[in-house]
Short mmCIF file of C-alpha atoms in Angstrom, two decimals:
data_model
loop_
_atom_site.label_atom_id
_atom_site.label_comp_id
_atom_site.label_asym_id
_atom_site.label_seq_id
_atom_site.Cartn_x
_atom_site.Cartn_y
_atom_site.Cartn_z
CA MET A 1 7.51 -20.72 11.96
CA PRO A 2 4.37 -19.81 9.99
CA TRP A 3 1.15 -21.36 11.24
CA PHE A 4 0.09 -22.55 7.79
CA SER A 5 -0.33 -21.50 4.17
CA THR A 6 -2.74 -22.37 1.38
CA GLU A 7 -1.60 -21.99 -2.21
CA ALA A 8 -3.19 -22.74 -5.59
CA PRO A 9 -3.33 -21.18 -9.07
CA ALA A 10 -6.69 -19.75 -7.92
CA LEU A 11 -8.09 -20.37 -4.45
CA SER A 12 -11.84 -20.99 -4.31
CA GLU A 13 -14.07 -19.11 -1.90
CA GLN A 14 -14.44 -22.33 0.09
CA GLN A 15 -10.67 -22.72 0.41
CA ILE A 16 -10.47 -19.14 1.69
CA ARG A 17 -13.29 -19.80 4.17
CA ASP A 18 -11.49 -22.95 5.32
CA ALA A 19 -8.33 -20.88 5.93
CA VAL A 20 -10.35 -18.40 8.02
CA THR A 21 -11.82 -21.24 10.09
CA ARG A 22 -8.41 -22.85 10.56
CA LEU A 23 -6.87 -19.53 11.63
CA LEU A 24 -9.44 -19.11 14.39
CA ASP A 25 -9.13 -22.73 15.50
CA GLU A 26 -5.34 -22.50 15.70
CA ALA A 27 -5.51 -19.14 17.46
CA ARG A 28 -7.57 -20.63 20.27
CA THR A 29 -4.95 -23.36 20.69
CA ARG A 30 -1.78 -21.33 20.19
CA ILE A 31 -2.77 -18.18 22.07
CA LYS A 32 -4.69 -20.19 24.70
CA ARG A 33 -7.47 -17.69 25.28
CA ASP A 34 -11.22 -17.65 25.08
CA LEU A 35 -12.03 -15.37 22.19
CA LYS A 36 -14.33 -12.81 23.78
CA ARG A 37 -12.90 -9.59 22.30
CA VAL A 38 -11.40 -9.75 18.82
CA LEU A 39 -9.91 -6.94 16.74
CA LEU A 40 -9.75 -7.19 12.93
CA LEU A 41 -7.31 -4.95 11.04
CA PRO A 42 -8.00 -4.99 7.29
CA PRO A 43 -6.60 -2.59 4.68
CA ASP A 44 -8.67 0.36 3.48
CA LEU A 45 -10.63 0.61 0.25
CA THR A 46 -7.54 1.37 -1.86
CA ARG A 47 -6.86 -2.38 -1.58
CA ALA A 48 -10.44 -3.47 -2.02
CA HIS A 49 -9.55 -5.45 -5.16
CA SER A 50 -7.60 -7.88 -2.96
CA GLY A 51 -10.76 -9.32 -1.45
CA ALA A 52 -9.54 -8.42 2.05
CA GLY A 53 -12.92 -6.88 2.82
CA LYS A 54 -14.71 -10.15 2.08
CA ILE A 55 -12.19 -12.09 4.19
CA THR A 56 -12.74 -9.64 7.06
CA GLU A 57 -16.48 -10.24 6.74
CA MET A 58 -15.83 -14.01 6.87
CA LEU A 59 -13.85 -13.58 10.09
CA TYR A 60 -16.59 -11.43 11.60
CA GLN A 61 -19.29 -13.97 10.71
CA ALA A 62 -17.20 -16.80 12.17
CA LEU A 63 -17.19 -15.09 15.60
CA PRO A 64 -20.89 -14.68 16.42
CA GLU A 65 -20.39 -14.98 20.20
CA CYS A 66 -17.55 -12.45 20.34
CA GLU A 67 -17.34 -8.69 20.66
CA VAL A 68 -15.61 -7.89 17.35
CA ALA A 69 -14.22 -4.51 16.31
CA VAL A 70 -12.83 -3.59 12.89
CA ILE A 71 -10.29 -0.81 12.28
CA PRO A 72 -9.35 -0.31 8.62
CA THR A 73 -5.62 0.47 8.53
CA LEU A 74 -6.07 3.88 6.91
CA GLY A 75 -2.79 5.52 7.85
CA GLN A 76 -3.56 9.10 6.92
CA HIS A 77 -6.06 8.23 4.18
CA VAL A 78 -9.60 9.61 4.29
CA PRO A 79 -11.92 7.55 6.57
CA HIS A 80 -14.56 5.44 4.87
CA THR A 81 -18.15 6.55 4.63
CA GLU A 82 -20.88 4.20 5.82
CA GLU A 83 -21.62 3.38 2.17
CA GLU A 84 -17.96 2.56 1.49
CA ASN A 85 -17.81 0.32 4.54
CA ARG A 86 -20.89 -1.52 3.32
CA TRP A 87 -19.36 -1.86 -0.16
CA MET A 88 -16.07 -3.26 1.19
CA PHE A 89 -17.10 -5.16 4.34
CA GLY A 90 -20.59 -6.33 3.44
CA SER A 91 -22.73 -7.31 6.41
CA ILE A 92 -20.40 -6.03 9.16
CA PRO A 93 -22.39 -3.34 11.01
CA HIS A 94 -21.08 0.18 10.47
CA SER A 95 -21.17 0.65 14.25
CA ARG A 96 -18.44 -2.02 14.62
CA ILE A 97 -16.08 -0.34 12.14
CA PHE A 98 -13.89 2.36 13.68
CA ALA A 99 -11.97 5.02 11.75
CA HIS A 100 -8.30 5.43 12.60
CA ASP A 101 -7.47 9.01 13.64
CA TRP A 102 -3.79 9.48 12.89
CA ARG A 103 -3.63 12.85 14.66
CA ASN A 104 -5.69 12.56 17.82
CA GLY A 105 -6.38 8.86 18.27
CA VAL A 106 -2.92 7.45 19.01
CA SER A 107 -0.84 6.54 22.06
CA PRO A 108 2.96 6.49 22.45
CA VAL A 109 4.57 3.06 22.27
CA GLY A 110 8.31 3.70 21.92
CA VAL A 111 11.00 5.01 19.59
CA ILE A 112 13.04 3.53 16.76
CA PRO A 113 16.44 5.12 17.50
CA ALA A 114 18.23 7.31 15.00
CA SER A 115 21.27 5.03 15.20
CA LEU A 116 19.27 2.12 13.75
CA VAL A 117 17.71 4.30 11.07
CA GLU A 118 21.16 5.56 10.09
CA GLU A 119 22.65 2.06 10.08
CA THR A 120 19.94 0.53 7.90
CA THR A 121 19.77 3.41 5.40
CA GLY A 122 23.53 3.62 5.00
CA GLY A 123 23.56 7.11 6.51
CA LYS A 124 20.93 8.62 4.21
CA ALA A 125 18.52 9.14 7.14
CA ASN A 126 19.60 9.78 10.72
CA TRP A 127 16.62 10.67 12.88
CA ASP A 128 14.46 8.93 15.46
CA ILE A 129 11.16 7.44 14.33
CA PRO A 130 8.69 7.80 17.22
CA VAL A 131 6.25 4.91 17.45
CA ASP A 132 2.72 6.14 18.16
CA MET A 133 -0.13 3.76 17.38
CA ASN A 134 -3.91 3.62 17.44
CA SER A 135 -5.12 4.00 21.03
CA MET A 136 -7.90 1.45 20.65
CA LEU A 137 -5.27 -1.09 19.54
CA VAL A 138 -2.71 -0.21 22.20
CA ASP A 139 -4.73 0.69 25.28
CA GLU A 140 -7.55 -1.87 25.18
CA GLN A 141 -7.31 -5.58 25.97
CA TRP A 142 -7.89 -8.01 23.11
CA ASP A 143 -8.02 -11.78 23.12
CA LEU A 144 -7.02 -11.90 19.44
CA ILE A 145 -5.88 -9.41 16.83
CA VAL A 146 -6.10 -10.53 13.20
CA ASN A 147 -4.07 -8.40 10.82
CA VAL A 148 -5.45 -8.92 7.29
CA GLY A 149 -3.72 -7.61 4.18
CA HIS A 150 -2.52 -7.87 0.61
CA VAL A 151 1.20 -8.52 0.08
CA VAL A 152 2.23 -6.72 -3.10
CA PRO A 153 5.30 -4.69 -4.16
CA HIS A 154 5.38 -1.37 -2.33
CA GLU A 155 7.28 1.90 -2.70
CA VAL A 156 8.11 2.47 0.99
CA LEU A 157 8.50 -1.02 2.46
CA GLY A 158 9.41 -3.16 -0.52
CA PHE A 159 6.19 -5.13 -0.09
CA ALA A 160 2.96 -4.05 1.58
CA ASN A 161 1.26 -5.60 4.60
CA HIS A 162 2.68 -7.42 7.63
CA ASN A 163 3.74 -4.86 10.27
CA LYS A 164 3.22 -1.96 7.86
CA ASN A 165 -0.42 -2.26 8.91
CA TYR A 166 0.61 -1.43 12.48
CA PHE A 167 3.26 1.25 12.09
CA ILE A 168 1.82 3.05 9.05
CA GLY A 169 -1.79 1.85 8.78
CA LEU A 170 -2.46 2.51 12.48
CA GLY A 171 0.44 4.90 13.06
CA GLY A 172 0.39 8.45 14.36
CA LYS A 173 1.37 11.57 12.43
CA ASP A 174 4.94 11.68 13.77
CA THR A 175 5.48 7.99 13.00
CA ILE A 176 4.10 8.24 9.48
CA CYS A 177 6.02 11.43 8.71
CA ALA A 178 9.41 10.31 10.03
CA ALA A 179 9.11 6.88 8.38
CA HIS A 180 8.02 8.12 4.96
CA ILE A 181 10.70 10.76 4.61
CA ALA A 182 13.36 8.23 5.67
CA ALA A 183 12.21 5.83 2.94
CA ALA A 184 12.02 8.65 0.39
CA VAL A 185 15.56 9.93 0.91
CA TYR A 186 16.79 6.34 0.72
CA GLY A 187 15.19 6.15 -2.73
CA ILE A 188 11.93 4.73 -4.01
CA GLU A 189 13.63 2.56 -6.61
CA ASN A 190 15.90 1.15 -3.92
CA ASN A 191 12.79 -0.01 -2.02
CA LEU A 192 10.38 -1.39 -4.61
CA GLY A 193 10.31 -5.18 -4.64
CA CYS A 194 12.94 -5.72 -1.91
CA LEU A 195 11.90 -8.22 0.76
CA VAL A 196 13.41 -6.24 3.64
CA THR A 197 14.08 -2.55 3.06
CA PRO A 198 15.76 -0.29 5.65
CA LEU A 199 12.39 0.91 6.94
CA ARG A 200 11.04 -2.66 7.05
CA ALA A 201 14.11 -3.64 9.09
CA CYS A 202 13.35 -0.79 11.50
CA PHE A 203 9.73 -1.89 11.81
CA ASN A 204 10.80 -5.50 12.38
CA TRP A 205 13.01 -4.29 15.23
CA ALA A 206 10.15 -2.24 16.71
CA GLU A 207 7.69 -5.12 16.44
CA GLU A 208 10.08 -7.38 18.31
CA LYS A 209 10.72 -4.77 21.00
CA TYR A 210 7.30 -3.20 21.51
CA LEU A 211 4.52 -5.45 20.19
CA GLN A 212 5.28 -8.86 21.67
CA ARG A 213 2.39 -8.53 24.12
CA PHE A 214 -0.14 -8.47 21.29
CA PRO A 215 -2.08 -11.76 20.86
CA ASP A 216 -1.93 -11.33 17.12
CA VAL A 217 -1.71 -13.22 13.85
CA TYR A 218 -1.24 -12.12 10.24
CA LEU A 219 -3.49 -13.32 7.42
CA GLN A 220 -1.66 -12.32 4.26
CA ILE A 221 -3.13 -12.47 0.77
CA VAL A 222 -1.17 -12.90 -2.45
CA MET A 223 -2.84 -12.50 -5.84
CA ARG A 224 -1.88 -13.29 -9.42
CA ARG A 225 -3.38 -12.94 -12.88
CA ASP A 226 -4.93 -16.07 -14.33
CA GLU A 227 -4.99 -17.09 -17.99
CA GLN A 228 -7.86 -14.65 -18.60
CA ASN A 229 -5.80 -11.86 -16.97
CA LYS A 230 -8.22 -11.74 -14.05
CA LEU A 231 -6.80 -11.12 -10.57
CA VAL A 232 -7.29 -14.22 -8.42
CA THR A 233 -6.16 -15.19 -4.94
CA SER A 234 -3.19 -17.54 -5.22
CA GLY A 235 -2.04 -17.73 -1.62
CA ILE A 236 -3.12 -17.25 1.99
CA TYR A 237 -0.25 -17.12 4.51
CA VAL A 238 -1.04 -17.25 8.22
CA GLY A 239 1.34 -16.82 11.13
CA ASP A 240 2.75 -14.45 13.72
CA ASP A 241 6.38 -14.14 12.68
CA LEU A 242 8.70 -12.64 10.08
CA ASP A 243 8.96 -15.91 8.17
CA THR A 244 5.24 -15.72 7.45
CA TYR A 245 5.76 -12.34 5.82
CA LEU A 246 8.81 -13.54 3.90
CA ALA A 247 6.92 -16.54 2.51
CA ALA A 248 4.14 -14.27 1.24
CA ALA A 249 6.56 -11.65 -0.08
CA ARG A 250 8.61 -14.24 -1.97
CA ALA A 251 5.40 -15.51 -3.57
CA SER A 252 4.44 -11.96 -4.49
CA ARG A 253 7.90 -11.30 -5.90
CA GLU A 254 7.51 -14.35 -8.12
CA GLN A 255 3.93 -13.61 -9.22
CA ASN A 256 3.56 -9.81 -9.12
CA ILE A 257 6.75 -8.45 -10.70
CA THR A 258 6.82 -8.31 -14.50
CA ILE A 259 10.38 -8.08 -15.79
CA PHE A 260 11.42 -6.68 -19.18
CA ASP A 261 14.66 -6.83 -21.14
CA LYS A 262 14.33 -3.22 -22.28
CA PRO A 263 12.34 -0.15 -21.20
CA ILE A 264 8.85 0.66 -22.49
CA LYS A 265 8.09 3.84 -24.39
CA LYS A 266 4.46 4.27 -23.30
CA VAL A 267 2.40 2.80 -20.47
CA VAL A 268 -1.35 3.33 -20.08
CA ALA A 269 -2.61 2.66 -16.54
CA VAL A 270 -6.15 2.76 -15.18
CA MET A 271 -6.94 3.77 -11.60
CA GLN A 272 -10.46 2.64 -10.66
CA ALA A 273 -12.90 5.40 -9.73
CA ASP A 274 -14.25 3.60 -6.65
CA GLU A 275 -10.78 3.21 -5.09
CA PHE A 276 -8.60 6.11 -6.27
CA ARG A 277 -9.79 9.70 -5.83
CA SER A 278 -6.53 11.54 -5.16
CA THR A 279 -3.08 11.56 -6.69
CA TRP A 280 -1.90 10.55 -3.20
CA VAL A 281 -3.18 7.04 -3.92
CA GLY A 282 -3.54 7.30 -7.71
CA ASN A 283 0.20 7.81 -8.02
CA LYS A 284 0.65 4.11 -7.37
CA ALA A 285 0.51 4.08 -11.16
CA VAL A 286 3.70 6.17 -11.14
CA TYR A 287 5.45 4.17 -8.44
CA ARG A 288 4.81 0.71 -9.85
CA THR A 289 5.73 1.50 -13.49
CA ARG A 290 8.62 3.94 -13.10
CA MET A 291 11.26 1.21 -13.24
CA VAL A 292 10.17 0.10 -16.73
CA ILE A 293 9.44 3.39 -18.51
CA ALA A 294 12.10 4.53 -20.97
CA ASP A 295 13.89 7.86 -20.77
CA GLY A 296 11.71 10.26 -22.72
CA GLY A 297 8.73 7.89 -22.43
CA GLU A 298 5.22 8.54 -21.18
CA LEU A 299 2.89 7.26 -18.49
CA LEU A 300 -0.79 7.99 -19.13
CA VAL A 301 -2.96 7.54 -16.04
CA ILE A 302 -6.70 7.27 -16.69
CA ALA A 303 -8.33 8.24 -13.40
CA PRO A 304 -12.08 8.86 -13.65
CA GLY A 305 -12.46 9.23 -9.87
CA LEU A 306 -9.66 11.79 -9.44
CA GLU A 307 -11.00 14.82 -7.56
CA ARG A 308 -8.10 16.07 -5.44
CA PHE A 309 -4.36 15.74 -4.90
CA GLY A 310 -3.94 15.06 -1.18
CA GLU A 311 -5.98 13.05 1.30
CA GLN A 312 -6.17 16.00 3.72
CA PRO A 313 -6.64 19.72 2.98
CA GLU A 314 -3.15 20.70 4.16
CA VAL A 315 -1.52 17.95 2.09
CA ASP A 316 -3.61 18.89 -0.91
CA ALA A 317 -2.52 22.52 -0.47
CA LEU A 318 1.15 21.50 -0.22
CA ILE A 319 0.99 19.48 -3.44
CA ARG A 320 -0.72 22.37 -5.22
CA LYS A 321 1.90 24.82 -3.93
CA TYR A 322 5.10 22.89 -4.71
CA GLY A 323 4.14 20.20 -7.24
CA TYR A 324 5.90 17.01 -8.28
CA THR A 325 9.13 18.68 -9.33
CA GLY A 326 11.94 16.30 -8.43
CA THR A 327 13.92 15.16 -5.41
CA GLU A 328 16.61 17.82 -5.53
CA ARG A 329 14.21 20.79 -5.53
CA VAL A 330 11.81 19.24 -3.01
CA LEU A 331 14.54 18.41 -0.49
CA ARG A 332 16.03 21.87 -0.89
CA LEU A 333 12.66 23.43 -0.09
CA TYR A 334 12.17 21.00 2.79
CA GLN A 335 15.19 22.54 4.50
CA THR A 336 13.68 26.05 4.48
CA GLU A 337 9.88 25.94 4.20
CA ALA A 338 7.86 25.67 7.42
CA ASP A 339 4.80 24.10 5.77
CA MET A 340 6.98 21.32 4.38
CA LYS A 341 8.67 20.69 7.71
CA ALA A 342 5.24 20.37 9.32
CA ILE A 343 4.19 17.36 7.19
CA PRO A 344 7.28 15.43 6.00
CA HIS A 345 5.23 12.49 4.74
CA ALA A 346 3.81 14.83 2.09
CA VAL A 347 7.35 15.80 1.14
CA ALA A 348 8.09 12.10 0.66
CA HIS A 349 5.03 11.84 -1.55
CA LEU A 350 6.23 14.72 -3.74
CA ILE A 351 9.53 12.87 -4.22
CA HIS A 352 7.86 9.55 -5.02
CA GLY A 353 5.44 11.14 -7.48
CA SER A 354 8.09 12.76 -9.66
CA SER A 355 9.67 11.12 -12.69
CA GLU A 356 12.78 13.23 -11.96
CA GLY A 357 12.35 14.62 -15.47
CA ARG A 358 13.06 11.22 -17.00
CA PHE A 359 9.61 10.61 -18.53
CA THR A 360 6.31 12.49 -18.75
CA ILE A 361 3.35 11.76 -16.49
CA THR A 362 -0.04 12.53 -18.04
CA TYR A 363 -3.28 12.39 -16.08
CA ALA A 364 -6.77 12.05 -17.56
CA PRO A 365 -8.81 13.02 -14.47
CA GLY A 366 -12.52 12.83 -13.82
CA HIS A 367 -12.90 15.96 -11.72
CA LEU A 368 -9.73 18.11 -11.95
CA THR A 369 -9.09 20.74 -14.60
CA ARG A 370 -6.24 21.05 -17.05
CA ALA A 371 -4.92 24.04 -15.09
CA GLU A 372 -4.90 22.07 -11.84
CA ILE A 373 -3.12 19.05 -13.32
CA GLU A 374 -0.51 21.14 -15.13
CA SER A 375 0.10 23.31 -12.05
CA VAL A 376 1.65 20.33 -10.19
CA GLY A 377 4.00 19.39 -13.01
CA TYR A 378 1.94 16.76 -14.82
CA GLN A 379 0.50 16.81 -18.32
CA TYR A 380 -3.25 16.76 -18.93
CA ALA A 381 -5.39 14.56 -21.16
CA ASP A 382 -9.14 14.73 -21.67
CA LEU A 383 -10.79 11.80 -19.87
CA LYS A 384 -13.44 11.02 -22.48
CA GLN A 385 -10.90 11.07 -25.28
CA ALA A 386 -8.48 8.86 -23.32
CA GLN A 387 -11.24 6.39 -22.45
CA ALA A 388 -12.42 6.31 -26.05
CA ARG A 389 -8.93 5.61 -27.40
CA TYR A 390 -7.83 3.20 -24.65
CA SER A 391 -11.19 1.64 -23.77
CA PRO A 392 -11.12 -1.34 -21.40
CA GLU A 393 -13.37 -3.12 -23.89
CA LYS A 394 -10.71 -2.72 -26.58
CA MET A 395 -7.51 -3.06 -24.59
CA LYS A 396 -5.96 -6.26 -23.33
CA GLU A 397 -3.61 -6.53 -20.41
CA GLY A 398 -0.07 -5.99 -21.67
CA TRP A 399 0.95 -5.02 -25.19
CA ASN A 400 -1.54 -3.36 -27.56
CA THR A 401 -1.05 -1.94 -31.04
CA MET A 402 -3.47 0.89 -31.75
CA PRO A 403 -5.09 1.36 -35.20
CA ASP A 404 -2.59 4.12 -36.04
CA GLY A 405 0.35 1.88 -35.12
CA GLU A 406 1.07 3.27 -31.65
CA GLU A 407 2.34 0.56 -29.29
CA VAL A 408 1.37 0.84 -25.64
CA PHE A 409 1.60 -1.38 -22.60
CA TYR A 410 -1.78 -1.43 -20.83
CA ILE A 411 -2.16 -2.06 -17.08
CA SER A 412 -5.65 -2.24 -15.61
CA THR A 413 -4.62 -2.48 -11.93
CA PRO A 414 -1.13 -1.00 -11.40
CA SER A 415 -1.51 -1.16 -7.62
CA ALA A 416 -1.45 -4.97 -7.86
CA GLY A 417 2.11 -5.34 -9.15
CA LEU A 418 5.47 -3.93 -10.20
CA TRP A 419 6.86 -3.56 -13.71
CA ALA A 420 10.63 -3.18 -14.11
CA THR A 421 13.61 -3.93 -16.34
CA HIS A 422 16.28 -6.47 -15.44
CA ALA A 423 18.79 -3.61 -15.20
CA LYS A 424 16.70 -1.68 -12.67
CA LEU A 425 15.97 -4.71 -10.49
CA ASN A 426 19.62 -5.74 -10.49
CA ASP A 427 20.98 -2.26 -9.80
CA PRO A 428 23.85 -2.65 -7.27
CA ALA A 429 22.45 0.31 -5.31
CA ARG A 430 19.53 -1.88 -4.23
CA ARG A 431 20.24 -3.70 -0.97
CA ASP A 432 17.84 -6.33 0.28
CA LEU A 433 18.30 -6.68 4.04
CA VAL A 434 16.82 -10.17 4.26
CA PRO A 435 18.10 -11.88 7.40
CA ALA A 436 20.52 -14.73 6.74
#
């Protein structure tokens, strides 16, 4: 059973602080330990809009007598700079924030067997997923681990957070690669907005088998848009079990999925410069809108911070070499090309970032050239012109009619939701593996 939840149309800062205090009080009772060493696991800056950084700071401040460490659950994202840590986590000393090293900073925990992967994916994937996790998490002794995160529709696991923070956010290269390619071949549109996807089911199995020794608790955030279209915190869900995740995910499904009767011809999405600097993370605009865009339609992504494609040099090089050119071609190349076989999670990203030729994807980047954008299969738009035409000061969330009569659907924070048609959400190919 979940420990507790707090819900409201918009939670106040005091209500959030009260939830933090209650979590720590209940942890002392339930886990029955003195809290001397505490580990906080927040998301990275690509989810800064969720307020998870502020909540992590609240937890840190509420534990003045403890040795507290913070590991942002980066996965393979670029580690934060000291300035970025200060921006996201406030007063937490930079010396107490540790960067996850997905290549050299992990320890083996176990294996998710190929038989389970094959069973859950209906035979689309049939390989082991090794479970390697952050060594500081696995090899050191903690009195409490608080896993903080934003539950929102997600392209790999249906919804983000919960044990994704462990197996992906603090996972090793082999774990991240094997998991991402399994989810990709199963199909991104079969994952988005499902409570329990095949990969989530595999992670649930692994958590039960390998992580029971952790003295941990999840603090899960759900957000919604208020009447002024501002993102506000609408729920805090605290607990150490699957039901806690399901409660948060059901709330997110209700509040964060916008459903349409028919597809949209043009979507304009903005990826904030302080959070999204690569197409690796900026393509959340593609993932979260693809189920609503009409055949022959267009997605325009305004990305003033965009300066690269991948989060690492080798991933950036792979994207530049092969581009976002569709599942069929990418999987064919994956069978023969050594550089693709070396980093399968990047192959998964190339699949997720393609429209499969169904609609055009246009980027208005801050720091990449037309030649660079077009070389990976996207269309290019001038940033200043795009910002002038679709200015945040002019646009309102949702439908807008431009002076020349063009109708567009404007999304200021695509990473905070999912937009889809009834037909796509109710596609029989989508299987939600929610336990009975």
